[in-house]
Each structure stands twice: as structure tokens, then as C-alpha cells.
mmCIF file of C-alpha atoms and ligand atoms in Angstrom:
data_model
loop_
_atom_site.group_PDB
_atom_site.id
_atom_site.type_symbol
_atom_site.label_atom_id
_atom_site.label_comp_id
_atom_site.label_asym_id
_atom_site.label_seq_id
_atom_site.Cartn_x
_atom_site.Cartn_y
_atom_site.Cartn_z
ATOM 1 C CA UNK A 1444 111.082 47.409 55.930
ATOM 2 C CA UNK A 1445 107.578 46.187 54.372
ATOM 3 C CA UNK A 1446 105.737 48.416 57.020
ATOM 4 C CA UNK A 1447 108.280 52.232 56.332
ATOM 5 C CA UNK A 1448 108.100 50.388 52.525
ATOM 6 C CA UNK A 1449 104.102 51.029 52.035
ATOM 7 C CA UNK A 1450 104.317 54.132 54.677
ATOM 8 C CA UNK A 1451 106.400 55.446 51.897
ATOM 9 C CA UNK A 1452 103.366 54.642 49.202
ATOM 10 C CA UNK A 1453 100.394 55.899 50.680
ATOM 11 C CA UNK A 1454 102.802 59.684 51.567
ATOM 12 C CA UNK A 1455 103.150 58.946 47.626
ATOM 13 C CA UNK A 1456 99.475 58.905 47.091
ATOM 14 C CA UNK A 1457 98.767 61.495 49.125
ATOM 15 C CA UNK A 1458 101.612 64.004 47.707
ATOM 16 C CA UNK A 1459 99.965 62.278 44.110
ATOM 17 C CA UNK A 1460 96.169 63.123 45.271
ATOM 18 C CA UNK A 1461 97.082 66.892 46.497
ATOM 19 C CA UNK A 1462 99.058 67.196 43.300
ATOM 20 C CA UNK A 1463 96.149 66.117 41.030
ATOM 21 C CA UNK A 1464 94.330 67.977 43.166
ATOM 22 C CA UNK A 1465 96.048 71.494 42.501
ATOM 23 C CA UNK A 1466 95.698 70.714 38.801
ATOM 24 C CA UNK A 1467 92.390 69.789 38.265
ATOM 25 C CA UNK A 1468 91.256 73.003 40.740
ATOM 26 C CA UNK A 1469 94.225 75.220 38.919
ATOM 27 C CA UNK A 1470 92.340 74.264 34.891
ATOM 28 C CA UNK A 1471 89.334 74.873 36.923
ATOM 29 C CA UNK A 1472 89.681 78.961 37.494
ATOM 30 C CA UNK A 1473 92.254 79.454 34.311
ATOM 31 C CA UNK A 1474 89.098 78.241 32.552
ATOM 32 C CA UNK A 1475 86.137 80.329 34.789
ATOM 33 C CA UNK A 1476 88.456 83.693 33.930
ATOM 34 C CA UNK A 1477 88.668 82.755 30.573
ATOM 35 C CA UNK A 1478 85.030 82.632 30.389
ATOM 36 C CA UNK A 1479 84.503 86.126 32.488
ATOM 37 C CA UNK A 1480 87.770 87.523 30.539
ATOM 38 C CA UNK A 1481 85.606 86.416 27.407
ATOM 39 C CA UNK A 1482 82.438 87.417 28.383
ATOM 40 C CA UNK A 1483 83.136 91.170 30.371
ATOM 41 C CA UNK A 1484 84.477 91.327 26.697
ATOM 42 C CA UNK A 1485 82.324 90.756 24.161
ATOM 43 C CA UNK A 1486 79.068 92.932 26.226
ATOM 44 C CA UNK A 1487 82.395 95.853 25.534
ATOM 45 C CA UNK A 1488 82.754 95.276 22.345
ATOM 46 C CA UNK A 1489 79.027 95.157 21.449
ATOM 47 C CA UNK A 1490 79.494 98.986 22.876
ATOM 48 C CA UNK A 1491 81.773 99.706 20.219
ATOM 49 C CA UNK A 1492 80.327 97.961 17.687
ATOM 50 C CA UNK A 1493 79.992 100.488 15.552
ATOM 51 C CA UNK A 1494 78.127 101.022 10.988
ATOM 52 C CA UNK A 1495 81.338 102.162 9.231
ATOM 53 C CA UNK A 1496 84.937 100.177 8.570
ATOM 54 C CA UNK A 1497 87.659 100.563 11.882
ATOM 55 C CA UNK A 1498 91.004 102.577 12.037
ATOM 56 C CA UNK A 1499 93.206 102.322 9.083
ATOM 57 C CA UNK A 1500 95.679 100.029 9.642
ATOM 58 C CA UNK A 1501 99.052 101.193 10.777
ATOM 59 C CA UNK A 1502 97.419 104.240 10.601
ATOM 60 C CA UNK A 1503 99.832 106.356 11.981
ATOM 61 C CA UNK A 1504 103.323 105.047 8.300
ATOM 62 C CA UNK A 1505 100.062 106.220 6.224
ATOM 63 C CA UNK A 1506 99.553 109.869 7.542
ATOM 64 C CA UNK A 1507 103.583 110.405 8.545
ATOM 65 C CA UNK A 1508 103.778 109.128 4.567
ATOM 66 C CA UNK A 1509 101.555 110.844 2.865
ATOM 67 C CA UNK A 1510 101.782 114.404 3.813
ATOM 68 C CA UNK A 1511 105.821 113.762 3.364
ATOM 69 C CA UNK A 1512 104.863 113.299 0.302
ATOM 70 C CA UNK A 1513 102.878 115.648 -0.113
ATOM 71 C CA UNK A 1514 105.082 118.534 0.979
ATOM 72 C CA UNK A 1515 108.527 117.646 -0.896
ATOM 73 C CA UNK A 1516 107.002 115.834 -4.293
ATOM 74 C CA UNK A 1517 103.093 117.463 -4.819
ATOM 75 C CA UNK A 1518 102.986 120.450 -3.019
ATOM 76 C CA UNK A 1519 107.264 121.523 -2.267
ATOM 77 C CA UNK A 1520 105.446 124.510 -1.562
ATOM 78 C CA UNK A 1521 104.404 123.738 2.307
ATOM 79 C CA UNK A 1522 108.380 122.259 2.797
ATOM 80 C CA UNK A 1523 108.494 123.885 5.647
ATOM 81 C CA UNK A 1524 105.051 122.104 8.034
ATOM 82 C CA UNK A 1525 105.797 119.622 10.627
ATOM 83 C CA UNK A 1526 104.300 116.267 9.538
ATOM 84 C CA UNK A 1527 105.259 114.580 12.473
ATOM 85 C CA UNK A 1528 103.758 117.742 14.311
ATOM 86 C CA UNK A 1529 100.685 116.974 12.050
ATOM 87 C CA UNK A 1530 100.280 113.339 12.857
ATOM 88 C CA UNK A 1531 101.054 113.535 16.268
ATOM 89 C CA UNK A 1532 97.660 116.580 16.696
ATOM 90 C CA UNK A 1533 95.292 114.273 14.596
ATOM 91 C CA UNK A 1534 96.400 111.258 17.313
ATOM 92 C CA UNK A 1535 96.129 113.339 20.122
ATOM 93 C CA UNK A 1536 92.311 114.459 19.081
ATOM 94 C CA UNK A 1537 90.717 111.377 19.187
ATOM 95 C CA UNK A 1538 92.343 109.175 20.591
ATOM 96 C CA UNK A 1539 90.700 107.319 24.176
ATOM 97 C CA UNK A 1540 87.734 109.832 23.321
ATOM 98 C CA UNK A 1541 84.285 109.086 22.949
ATOM 99 C CA UNK A 1542 84.182 108.449 18.667
ATOM 100 C CA UNK A 1543 80.888 110.402 18.767
ATOM 101 C CA UNK A 1544 82.127 113.256 20.745
ATOM 102 C CA UNK A 1545 83.876 114.485 18.675
ATOM 103 C CA UNK A 1546 83.829 118.882 18.269
ATOM 104 C CA UNK A 1547 86.603 121.227 16.447
ATOM 105 C CA UNK A 1548 87.917 122.243 19.216
ATOM 106 C CA UNK A 1549 89.887 119.020 19.173
ATOM 107 C CA UNK A 1550 91.367 119.172 15.881
ATOM 108 C CA UNK A 1551 91.392 123.405 16.229
ATOM 109 C CA UNK A 1552 95.792 122.140 16.027
ATOM 110 C CA UNK A 1553 95.467 120.289 14.407
ATOM 111 C CA UNK A 1554 94.417 123.052 11.885
ATOM 112 C CA UNK A 1555 97.084 125.700 12.507
ATOM 113 C CA UNK A 1556 99.453 123.358 11.333
ATOM 114 C CA UNK A 1557 97.829 122.200 8.735
ATOM 115 C CA UNK A 1558 95.825 125.317 7.507
ATOM 116 C CA UNK A 1559 96.732 126.833 3.674
ATOM 117 C CA UNK A 1560 95.363 128.207 0.693
ATOM 118 C CA UNK A 1561 95.028 127.501 -3.010
ATOM 119 C CA UNK A 1562 95.513 130.344 -6.021
ATOM 120 C CA UNK A 1563 92.486 131.810 -6.848
ATOM 121 C CA UNK A 1564 90.586 130.845 -9.701
ATOM 122 C CA UNK A 1565 91.689 127.185 -9.041
ATOM 123 C CA UNK A 1566 89.501 125.903 -6.558
ATOM 124 C CA UNK A 1567 87.531 123.223 -7.356
ATOM 125 C CA UNK A 1568 84.779 122.294 -5.408
ATOM 126 C CA UNK A 1569 82.155 118.591 -6.235
ATOM 127 C CA UNK A 1570 78.475 116.419 -4.935
ATOM 128 C CA UNK A 1571 78.476 113.104 -6.011
ATOM 129 C CA UNK A 1572 81.627 112.857 -8.895
ATOM 130 C CA UNK A 1573 84.646 112.290 -6.518
ATOM 131 C CA UNK A 1574 86.251 109.261 -9.598
ATOM 132 C CA UNK A 1575 85.320 111.679 -12.606
ATOM 133 C CA UNK A 1576 86.338 114.881 -10.474
ATOM 134 C CA UNK A 1577 89.854 113.334 -9.923
ATOM 135 C CA UNK A 1578 90.147 111.351 -13.349
ATOM 136 C CA UNK A 1579 90.441 115.254 -13.913
ATOM 137 C CA UNK A 1580 92.483 117.076 -11.801
ATOM 138 C CA UNK A 1581 95.193 114.255 -12.577
ATOM 139 C CA UNK A 1582 95.412 114.696 -15.739
ATOM 140 C CA UNK A 1583 94.212 119.024 -16.173
ATOM 141 C CA UNK A 1584 96.593 120.857 -13.407
ATOM 142 C CA UNK A 1585 94.658 124.345 -13.581
ATOM 143 C CA UNK A 1586 92.486 122.571 -10.667
ATOM 144 C CA UNK A 1587 92.728 121.889 -7.194
ATOM 145 C CA UNK A 1588 90.364 120.371 -5.040
ATOM 146 C CA UNK A 1589 90.039 119.706 -1.318
ATOM 147 C CA UNK A 1590 91.847 116.083 -1.847
ATOM 148 C CA UNK A 1591 94.872 117.837 -3.553
ATOM 149 C CA UNK A 1592 95.002 120.374 -0.244
ATOM 150 C CA UNK A 1593 96.992 118.637 2.450
ATOM 151 C CA UNK A 1594 94.194 117.747 4.833
ATOM 152 C CA UNK A 1595 92.625 116.310 1.928
ATOM 153 C CA UNK A 1596 95.627 114.383 0.501
ATOM 154 C CA UNK A 1597 95.602 113.157 4.144
ATOM 155 C CA UNK A 1598 93.050 110.780 5.240
ATOM 156 C CA UNK A 1599 91.349 110.454 1.316
ATOM 157 C CA UNK A 1600 90.530 107.724 1.579
ATOM 158 C CA UNK A 1601 91.360 106.540 4.758
ATOM 159 C CA UNK A 1602 89.051 106.184 8.650
ATOM 160 C CA UNK A 1603 90.069 106.264 12.463
ATOM 161 C CA UNK A 1604 88.227 106.389 15.754
ATOM 162 C CA UNK A 1605 88.881 106.380 19.052
ATOM 163 C CA UNK A 1606 87.803 103.792 22.150
ATOM 164 C CA UNK A 1607 87.772 105.255 25.893
ATOM 165 C CA UNK A 1608 90.241 101.216 26.798
ATOM 166 C CA UNK A 1609 93.408 100.692 26.055
ATOM 167 C CA UNK A 1610 95.379 100.906 22.714
ATOM 168 C CA UNK A 1611 92.618 104.171 22.821
ATOM 169 C CA UNK A 1612 92.834 102.982 18.707
ATOM 170 C CA UNK A 1613 89.592 101.433 17.095
ATOM 171 C CA UNK A 1614 89.739 98.972 14.478
ATOM 172 C CA UNK A 1615 87.060 96.551 14.121
ATOM 173 C CA UNK A 1616 84.324 99.511 13.535
ATOM 174 C CA UNK A 1617 83.850 103.675 13.542
ATOM 175 C CA UNK A 1618 80.546 105.440 13.407
ATOM 176 C CA UNK A 1619 78.695 105.519 9.918
ATOM 177 C CA UNK A 1620 76.518 109.976 9.770
ATOM 178 C CA UNK A 1621 73.659 108.435 10.853
ATOM 179 C CA UNK A 1622 75.551 106.637 13.496
ATOM 180 C CA UNK A 1623 76.512 110.412 14.897
ATOM 181 C CA UNK A 1624 77.772 113.294 13.690
ATOM 182 C CA UNK A 1625 79.871 114.367 15.480
ATOM 183 C CA UNK A 1626 83.025 111.967 15.064
ATOM 184 C CA UNK A 1627 86.136 111.857 14.170
ATOM 185 C CA UNK A 1628 86.016 110.678 10.692
ATOM 186 C CA UNK A 1629 82.549 113.335 8.877
ATOM 187 C CA UNK A 1630 84.414 116.462 12.180
ATOM 188 C CA UNK A 1631 87.458 115.999 10.612
ATOM 189 C CA UNK A 1632 86.327 116.900 6.932
ATOM 190 C CA UNK A 1633 83.974 119.491 7.738
ATOM 191 C CA UNK A 1634 86.255 121.464 9.291
ATOM 192 C CA UNK A 1635 88.966 120.667 6.023
ATOM 193 C CA UNK A 1636 86.432 122.003 3.668
ATOM 194 C CA UNK A 1637 85.381 124.543 5.649
ATOM 195 C CA UNK A 1638 88.957 126.080 5.312
ATOM 196 C CA UNK A 1639 89.011 124.762 1.486
ATOM 197 C CA UNK A 1640 86.328 127.029 0.654
ATOM 198 C CA UNK A 1641 87.283 129.921 2.963
ATOM 199 C CA UNK A 1642 90.699 130.052 1.170
ATOM 200 C CA UNK A 1643 89.248 129.936 -1.788
ATOM 201 C CA UNK A 1644 89.845 133.189 -4.684
ATOM 202 C CA UNK A 1645 88.516 134.457 -7.593
ATOM 203 C CA UNK A 1646 86.203 131.723 -10.300
ATOM 204 C CA UNK A 1647 86.151 128.943 -8.336
ATOM 205 C CA UNK A 1648 84.184 126.000 -10.139
ATOM 206 C CA UNK A 1649 81.237 123.203 -8.748
ATOM 207 C CA UNK A 1650 81.545 119.091 -10.753
ATOM 208 C CA UNK A 1651 78.311 118.346 -9.685
ATOM 209 C CA UNK A 1652 76.044 114.985 -10.730
ATOM 210 C CA UNK A 1653 73.344 115.845 -13.353
ATOM 211 C CA UNK A 1654 71.994 111.560 -13.423
ATOM 212 C CA UNK A 1655 71.872 111.372 -9.453
ATOM 213 C CA UNK A 1656 67.827 111.125 -9.342
ATOM 214 C CA UNK A 1657 67.626 113.581 -6.317
ATOM 215 C CA UNK A 1658 68.612 115.944 -7.390
ATOM 216 C CA UNK A 1659 72.250 117.712 -8.772
ATOM 217 C CA UNK A 1660 72.140 119.680 -5.055
ATOM 218 C CA UNK A 1661 71.247 118.734 -2.468
ATOM 219 C CA UNK A 1662 70.675 120.594 0.138
ATOM 220 C CA UNK A 1663 72.441 117.879 2.989
ATOM 221 C CA UNK A 1664 75.430 117.450 0.940
ATOM 222 C CA UNK A 1665 79.565 119.254 2.107
ATOM 223 C CA UNK A 1666 79.038 120.854 -0.705
ATOM 224 C CA UNK A 1667 75.724 122.161 0.556
ATOM 225 C CA UNK A 1668 76.027 123.078 3.539
ATOM 226 C CA UNK A 1669 79.037 123.597 4.205
ATOM 227 C CA UNK A 1670 81.458 125.262 2.203
ATOM 228 C CA UNK A 1671 78.548 127.578 -0.150
ATOM 229 C CA UNK A 1672 77.879 128.795 3.608
ATOM 230 C CA UNK A 1673 82.497 129.260 4.446
ATOM 231 C CA UNK A 1674 82.903 130.965 0.309
ATOM 232 C CA UNK A 1675 84.088 134.930 1.366
ATOM 233 C CA UNK A 1676 81.704 136.994 -1.541
ATOM 234 C CA UNK A 1677 84.549 139.510 -1.268
ATOM 235 C CA UNK A 1678 86.759 136.530 -2.775
ATOM 236 C CA UNK A 1679 84.624 135.278 -4.438
ATOM 237 C CA UNK A 1680 83.092 136.045 -7.628
ATOM 238 C CA UNK A 1681 81.694 133.337 -9.029
ATOM 239 C CA UNK A 1682 80.815 130.276 -9.257
ATOM 240 C CA UNK A 1683 81.082 128.620 -11.816
ATOM 241 C CA UNK A 1684 78.711 125.107 -12.125
ATOM 242 C CA UNK A 1685 79.839 121.490 -14.380
ATOM 243 C CA UNK A 1686 76.745 120.168 -14.269
ATOM 244 C CA UNK A 1687 78.190 116.247 -15.552
ATOM 245 C CA UNK A 1688 75.328 113.038 -15.851
ATOM 246 C CA UNK A 1689 76.997 110.067 -17.235
ATOM 247 C CA UNK A 1690 77.064 108.345 -20.342
ATOM 248 C CA UNK A 1691 74.702 107.194 -22.503
ATOM 249 C CA UNK A 1692 72.315 107.289 -18.456
ATOM 250 C CA UNK A 1693 68.926 108.019 -17.792
ATOM 251 C CA UNK A 1694 67.493 112.041 -19.004
ATOM 252 C CA UNK A 1695 68.137 113.822 -15.741
ATOM 253 C CA UNK A 1696 68.817 116.989 -14.757
ATOM 254 C CA UNK A 1697 70.214 119.360 -16.041
ATOM 255 C CA UNK A 1698 71.303 123.445 -15.279
ATOM 256 C CA UNK A 1699 68.092 124.259 -15.416
ATOM 257 C CA UNK A 1700 66.383 122.629 -13.062
ATOM 258 C CA UNK A 1701 65.138 121.914 -10.111
ATOM 259 C CA UNK A 1702 68.298 121.471 -7.602
ATOM 260 C CA UNK A 1703 70.604 123.553 -9.719
ATOM 261 C CA UNK A 1704 67.963 127.217 -10.122
ATOM 262 C CA UNK A 1705 68.453 126.226 -6.162
ATOM 263 C CA UNK A 1706 71.415 126.646 -5.255
ATOM 264 C CA UNK A 1707 71.627 129.488 -8.159
ATOM 265 C CA UNK A 1708 69.563 130.708 -6.316
ATOM 266 C CA UNK A 1709 70.676 130.496 -2.416
ATOM 267 C CA UNK A 1710 73.973 131.640 -4.719
ATOM 268 C CA UNK A 1711 73.234 135.082 -5.998
ATOM 269 C CA UNK A 1712 71.333 135.943 -2.428
ATOM 270 C CA UNK A 1713 75.649 136.083 -1.064
ATOM 271 C CA UNK A 1714 76.272 138.089 -4.360
ATOM 272 C CA UNK A 1715 77.555 135.706 -5.717
ATOM 273 C CA UNK A 1716 77.442 135.533 -10.257
ATOM 274 C CA UNK A 1717 76.670 131.669 -11.418
ATOM 275 C CA UNK A 1718 77.225 129.909 -14.482
ATOM 276 C CA UNK A 1719 76.535 126.528 -15.528
ATOM 277 C CA UNK A 1720 77.384 124.613 -17.804
ATOM 278 C CA UNK A 1721 76.128 120.967 -18.893
ATOM 279 C CA UNK A 1722 78.147 118.642 -19.800
ATOM 280 C CA UNK A 1723 81.481 120.911 -19.944
ATOM 281 C CA UNK A 1724 83.037 119.543 -22.527
ATOM 282 C CA UNK A 1725 86.671 119.096 -21.269
ATOM 283 C CA UNK A 1726 85.300 117.033 -18.523
ATOM 284 C CA UNK A 1727 83.057 115.287 -21.590
ATOM 285 C CA UNK A 1728 85.360 114.363 -22.920
ATOM 286 C CA UNK A 1729 88.078 112.555 -20.301
ATOM 287 C CA UNK A 1730 84.299 110.994 -20.099
ATOM 288 C CA UNK A 1731 84.325 109.910 -23.675
ATOM 289 C CA UNK A 1732 88.238 108.546 -23.301
ATOM 290 C CA UNK A 1733 86.657 105.656 -21.362
ATOM 291 C CA UNK A 1734 84.078 105.425 -24.109
ATOM 292 C CA UNK A 1735 85.006 106.394 -27.344
ATOM 293 C CA UNK A 1736 82.560 103.624 -28.799
ATOM 294 C CA UNK A 1737 79.435 104.917 -27.167
ATOM 295 C CA UNK A 1738 76.736 106.799 -29.403
ATOM 296 C CA UNK A 1739 77.063 109.837 -27.113
ATOM 297 C CA UNK A 1740 80.974 110.565 -27.542
ATOM 298 C CA UNK A 1741 80.815 110.142 -31.792
ATOM 299 C CA UNK A 1742 80.624 113.754 -32.502
ATOM 300 C CA UNK A 1743 81.722 115.242 -29.457
ATOM 301 C CA UNK A 1744 78.253 117.056 -29.011
ATOM 302 C CA UNK A 1745 78.385 120.208 -26.135
ATOM 303 C CA UNK A 1746 75.384 120.458 -25.545
ATOM 304 C CA UNK A 1747 74.093 123.144 -24.111
ATOM 305 C CA UNK A 1748 71.101 123.616 -23.255
HETATM 306 C C1 LIG B 396 84.957 83.160 23.030
HETATM 307 O O1 LIG B 396 83.554 84.648 23.345
HETATM 308 C C2 LIG B 396 83.987 84.175 21.322
HETATM 309 C C3 LIG B 396 81.943 85.111 20.540
HETATM 310 O O2 LIG B 396 82.402 86.301 21.328
HETATM 311 C C4 LIG B 396 82.751 83.316 21.048
HETATM 312 O O3 LIG B 396 82.986 82.660 19.056
HETATM 313 C C5 LIG B 396 84.394 81.728 21.872
HETATM 314 O O4 LIG B 396 83.781 80.541 21.410
HETATM 315 C C6 LIG B 396 83.939 82.715 23.080
HETATM 316 N N1 LIG B 396 85.232 81.495 23.699
HETATM 317 C C7 LIG B 396 85.427 80.627 24.481
HETATM 318 C C8 LIG B 396 86.582 80.104 25.123
HETATM 319 O O5 LIG B 396 83.810 80.472 25.402
HETATM 320 C C1 LIG B 397 80.928 114.238 24.588
HETATM 321 O O1 LIG B 397 81.940 115.308 25.863
HETATM 322 C C2 LIG B 397 81.455 116.678 27.429
HETATM 323 C C3 LIG B 397 81.797 117.598 26.517
HETATM 324 O O2 LIG B 397 83.476 117.931 26.302
HETATM 325 C C4 LIG B 397 80.901 116.127 27.787
HETATM 326 O O3 LIG B 397 80.251 116.568 28.348
HETATM 327 C C5 LIG B 397 79.378 114.997 26.687
HETATM 328 O O4 LIG B 397 79.398 113.920 28.467
HETATM 329 C C6 LIG B 397 79.731 114.037 26.749
HETATM 330 N N1 LIG B 397 78.889 113.358 26.055
HETATM 331 C C7 LIG B 397 79.631 111.445 26.279
HETATM 332 C C8 LIG B 397 78.825 110.711 25.216
HETATM 333 O O5 LIG B 397 80.150 111.617 26.038
HETATM 334 C C1 LIG B 398 94.552 130.006 8.276
HETATM 335 O O1 LIG B 398 95.080 130.650 6.904
HETATM 336 C C2 LIG B 398 94.579 131.321 6.665
HETATM 337 C C3 LIG B 398 96.479 132.267 6.856
HETATM 338 O O2 LIG B 398 97.505 131.581 5.067
HETATM 339 C C4 LIG B 398 94.181 132.947 7.948
HETATM 340 O O3 LIG B 398 93.832 134.023 7.532
HETATM 341 C C5 LIG B 398 92.914 131.870 7.821
HETATM 342 O O4 LIG B 398 92.484 132.958 8.984
HETATM 343 C C6 LIG B 398 93.583 130.342 8.810
HETATM 344 N N1 LIG B 398 92.498 129.582 8.444
HETATM 345 C C7 LIG B 398 92.656 129.273 9.846
HETATM 346 C C8 LIG B 398 90.546 128.099 10.322
HETATM 347 O O5 LIG B 398 93.029 128.730 10.809
HETATM 348 C C1 LIG B 399 90.948 134.577 -11.899
HETATM 349 O O1 LIG B 399 89.887 134.679 -13.315
HETATM 350 C C2 LIG B 399 89.319 136.065 -13.864
HETATM 351 C C3 LIG B 399 88.679 136.104 -14.646
HETATM 352 O O2 LIG B 399 88.662 134.499 -15.851
HETATM 353 C C4 LIG B 399 90.541 137.236 -14.885
HETATM 354 O O3 LIG B 399 90.467 137.937 -14.734
HETATM 355 C C5 LIG B 399 92.070 136.979 -12.604
HETATM 356 O O4 LIG B 399 92.675 137.673 -13.659
HETATM 357 C C6 LIG B 399 91.837 135.248 -12.628
HETATM 358 N N1 LIG B 399 93.492 135.572 -11.199
HETATM 359 C C7 LIG B 399 94.535 135.107 -11.886
HETATM 360 C C8 LIG B 399 94.652 134.948 -10.273
HETATM 361 O O5 LIG B 399 94.319 134.355 -12.313
HETATM 362 C C1 LIG B 400 76.787 110.208 -10.492
HETATM 363 O O1 LIG B 400 76.813 109.304 -9.205
HETATM 364 C C2 LIG B 400 77.201 108.457 -9.579
HETATM 365 C C3 LIG B 400 76.212 107.099 -7.518
HETATM 366 O O2 LIG B 400 76.966 107.443 -7.100
HETATM 367 C C4 LIG B 400 77.752 107.355 -9.775
HETATM 368 O O3 LIG B 400 77.571 105.621 -10.877
HETATM 369 C C5 LIG B 400 77.969 107.566 -11.695
HETATM 370 O O4 LIG B 400 79.345 108.122 -11.659
HETATM 371 C C6 LIG B 400 78.677 109.994 -10.841
HETATM 372 N N1 LIG B 400 77.868 110.398 -12.465
HETATM 373 C C7 LIG B 400 79.891 111.277 -12.615
HETATM 374 C C8 LIG B 400 79.018 111.664 -13.432
HETATM 375 O O5 LIG B 400 80.316 111.504 -11.561
HETATM 376 C C1 LIG B 401 66.753 121.321 2.199
HETATM 377 O O1 LIG B 401 65.569 121.426 0.558
HETATM 378 C C2 LIG B 401 64.542 121.394 1.501
HETATM 379 C C3 LIG B 401 63.513 121.308 -0.241
HETATM 380 O O2 LIG B 401 64.597 119.986 -1.210
HETATM 381 C C4 LIG B 401 64.313 121.955 2.624
HETATM 382 O O3 LIG B 401 62.627 121.560 2.622
HETATM 383 C C5 LIG B 401 65.124 122.554 3.478
HETATM 384 O O4 LIG B 401 64.348 122.647 4.546
HETATM 385 C C6 LIG B 401 66.034 122.477 2.899
HETATM 386 N N1 LIG B 401 67.373 122.235 4.189
HETATM 387 C C7 LIG B 401 67.999 123.286 4.469
HETATM 388 C C8 LIG B 401 69.113 123.997 6.030
HETATM 389 O O5 LIG B 401 68.176 124.347 3.916
HETATM 390 C C1 LIG B 402 75.116 141.604 -1.187
HETATM 391 O O1 LIG B 402 75.601 143.186 -1.658
HETATM 392 C C2 LIG B 402 74.346 144.424 -1.383
HETATM 393 C C3 LIG B 402 74.731 145.375 -2.425
HETATM 394 O O2 LIG B 402 76.314 145.361 -2.517
HETATM 395 C C4 LIG B 402 74.217 144.613 -0.282
HETATM 396 O O3 LIG B 402 73.957 144.798 0.176
HETATM 397 C C5 LIG B 402 73.864 142.924 0.579
HETATM 398 O O4 LIG B 402 74.115 143.514 2.320
HETATM 399 C C6 LIG B 402 74.811 141.773 0.292
HETATM 400 N N1 LIG B 402 75.105 140.474 0.686
HETATM 401 C C7 LIG B 402 75.680 140.243 1.212
HETATM 402 C C8 LIG B 402 75.168 138.277 1.404
HETATM 403 O O5 LIG B 402 76.841 139.552 0.984
#
């Protein structure tokens, strides 16, 4: 009896020992796997670490919601556009792709689905006046900016880019224009701007910022590099420049300034008539609505030089 007892106890402790060893080995293996996985994840993360913010959360819902809102309430003339299809083509253009290697061909199917034009005399281009120009178009429905077209409306303030590995969308970061030009957003905005400019007709306007040190007109802006070269001289007669300065801002460029003179000569060479107005009054009054007590506003000066 005692002998049997001891042998069973030995067997018990052997089983226990083996059990503990298996447990330890498992822990070590799991730990190694975790560390290894963490390592590879880290290096692949580093490869995809860009300087701009990553893809907007719930991108699909945002794009789809904006698309349906646009074709339902903003511009019901476009009610026949297929928002589901539009989202699918946007997605196809960038997911699982290198975010520095996007081409206009990637977006061509989207352009074919979402392309539309703006009525004559209504196109309003802008550069460096994002806030003011959209405050203006919200109150004056005679003018439409790129952000009032379907493509601009869907993408305004949203970002997206892909990555080759699953899930094919990079929510952490996206490349800035300075990191690589052929990123999904830059290519999208260039394409949308080109469409907007090509469709313009009659008299078009551009609102520029006269309080920019580098000059109100910059030839590397979207307006200076894409839009002016896609205006069609057969369709567009006149380009009206509205040069807006900050209320109470430091003295800066006027309609006779150097960069505006350069812009005028580029446009005239392309056979457009050009006019320029300093502090275009309807917009200036809007600026004054936010700053009514400022000295620049009390007499409502309409400074034409
Ligand atoms: C995994 O890597 C991150 C840094 O990328 C580090 O903060 C974390 O401690 C690591 N985890 C383990 C278990 O090593
Ligand atoms: C970019 O795409 C082209 C063709 O789509 C391919 O030949 C090229 O190798 C790609 N470049 C990078 C850096 O992925
Ligand atoms: C956009 O549509 C117009 C007609 O609606 C057409 O003339 C133009 O070529 C189209 N542009 C593109 C880039 O598809
Ligand atoms: C556009 O403006 C020009 C000049 O003001 C005018 O002659 C023309 O009739 C306008 N076109 C439309 C469609 O309103
Ligand atoms: C001009 O640009 C500056 C800097 O981007 C901005 O703060 C200012 O509001 C702009 N002025 C106008 C009139 O849009
Ligand atoms: C842009 O303007 C600068 C002068 O301000 C000029 O040197 C440069 O060549 C221009 N670039 C283009 C693409 O026209
Ligand atoms: C501008 O108009 C003139 C004469 O009407 C024409 O010879 C020239 O080719 C036009 N230029 C452009 C860029 O359309």
C-alpha cells in the first residue's frame, strides 16, 4: 500500500512537472510571437508614416451622406447621379495602393460619374480666401465655388489614402503634397479643379488674398497652376479679380501690385478680358459684418485705386 502510494505520488509530480514546463514553454512562445509581431508591425508602420492626418473616420458614411445630401437638397438637378457607385469608384481609386502613386486615370471613372458644370457667369475661383469666399457664397447664391460642385462638396475637409497591406486604407497618416505630389487627395483636387475650370463660361470671378506677403497671385497654387490654364477662351470672356485685404491688416498688395500684374498678363495672353477690384464691396461689407466697429468699416470705404 505505502509503496503503491509513493509511486502514484511520483507519477503525479512528474505529470505536474511536465505540465509546468509545457506552460512555461507556451508562455515563452507567445511572448516571443508578440514581441516579433510588434517588431514587424513597428517597421511597417514606420514605412507608412506620413506627415498629414490619416483617412477620415467613417469615410464611407461621410462621402455617401454628403453625396445624397448634395443630389437631394443642394442641387436636385443631379438627382440621377448614383452615389453608391460614386463611393465605390472613389474607393477603388486608392485602396490597397501606394499613396504616392495615384494618377488621374485612377479617378477617370469617378469623373465620368460625377462630372457636371456650373451655369455661366457663376463660377467663383479663390486662393487663400477659403473662409471669406465660403461665407460669401453661403449668403449670395449667384456664385458657386469648387466646394459647391459635387466633387468639391464631398471631399471638403475630408482626407483619405491607401496602403498596400490590409485593410488597404491608412487611418494613421497620409502623405502631404510636399512628401509626394501624386497622393490621392492632391490628384483628386487637381482633377476636380480642372473639371471646374473647363466647365466655366461667360464672366468668371476669382477672390484673391491681398494680405499675403508672397503676393496675392502665386503660380504654384491650384488656381495659378491648374485652373487658369483650363479656362476655355472660347467659352470664358472675362475674368474679374476681387482682391480682398484683411480688415485692419498691414499695407499689402493692391490691383496694381506685382503679382496681380503678372496674373493679368497671363490671362490677357490667353485672350481673356481682365478686371480687378480692390476690396470688392459686397464682400467687404461681409468682412465688416464680423468687425463692425473697426475704423476700416465705419465709413464703408470702397477703395478703388
Ligand atoms: C510594442 O511597440 C510599442 C512601440 O511601437 C511599444 O510602446 C510597446 O511597449 C511594445 N510592446 C511590447 C509588448 O513590446
Ligand atoms: C507606380 O505605378 C506604376 C504603374 O502603375 C509602376 O510602374 C511603378 O513601379 C509604381 N511606383 C511605385 C513607387 O510603386
Ligand atoms: C464633363 O461633361 C461635359 C458635358 O457634360 C463634357 O463636355 C466634358 O468633356 C466632361 N469632362 C470630362 C473630363 O469627362
Ligand atoms: C453673363 O454676363 C454677361 C455680361 O454681364 C451677360 O451679357 C450675359 O448675358 C450673362 N449670361 C448669363 C447666362 O447670365
Ligand atoms: C489671407 O490669408 C491669411 C493667411 O492665410 C488669413 O489669415 C486671412 O484671413 C486671409 N484674408 C482674407 C481676406 O481671406
Ligand atoms: C512662377 O513665378 C516665378 C517668379 O515669381 C518664376 O520664376 C517661375 O518660373 C514661375 N513658374 C512657373 C511654372 O511659371
Ligand atoms: C488670341 O486671339 C488672337 C486673335 O484673335 C489669336 O490669333 C490667338 O491665337 C489667340 N490666342 C489664344 C491663346 O487663344
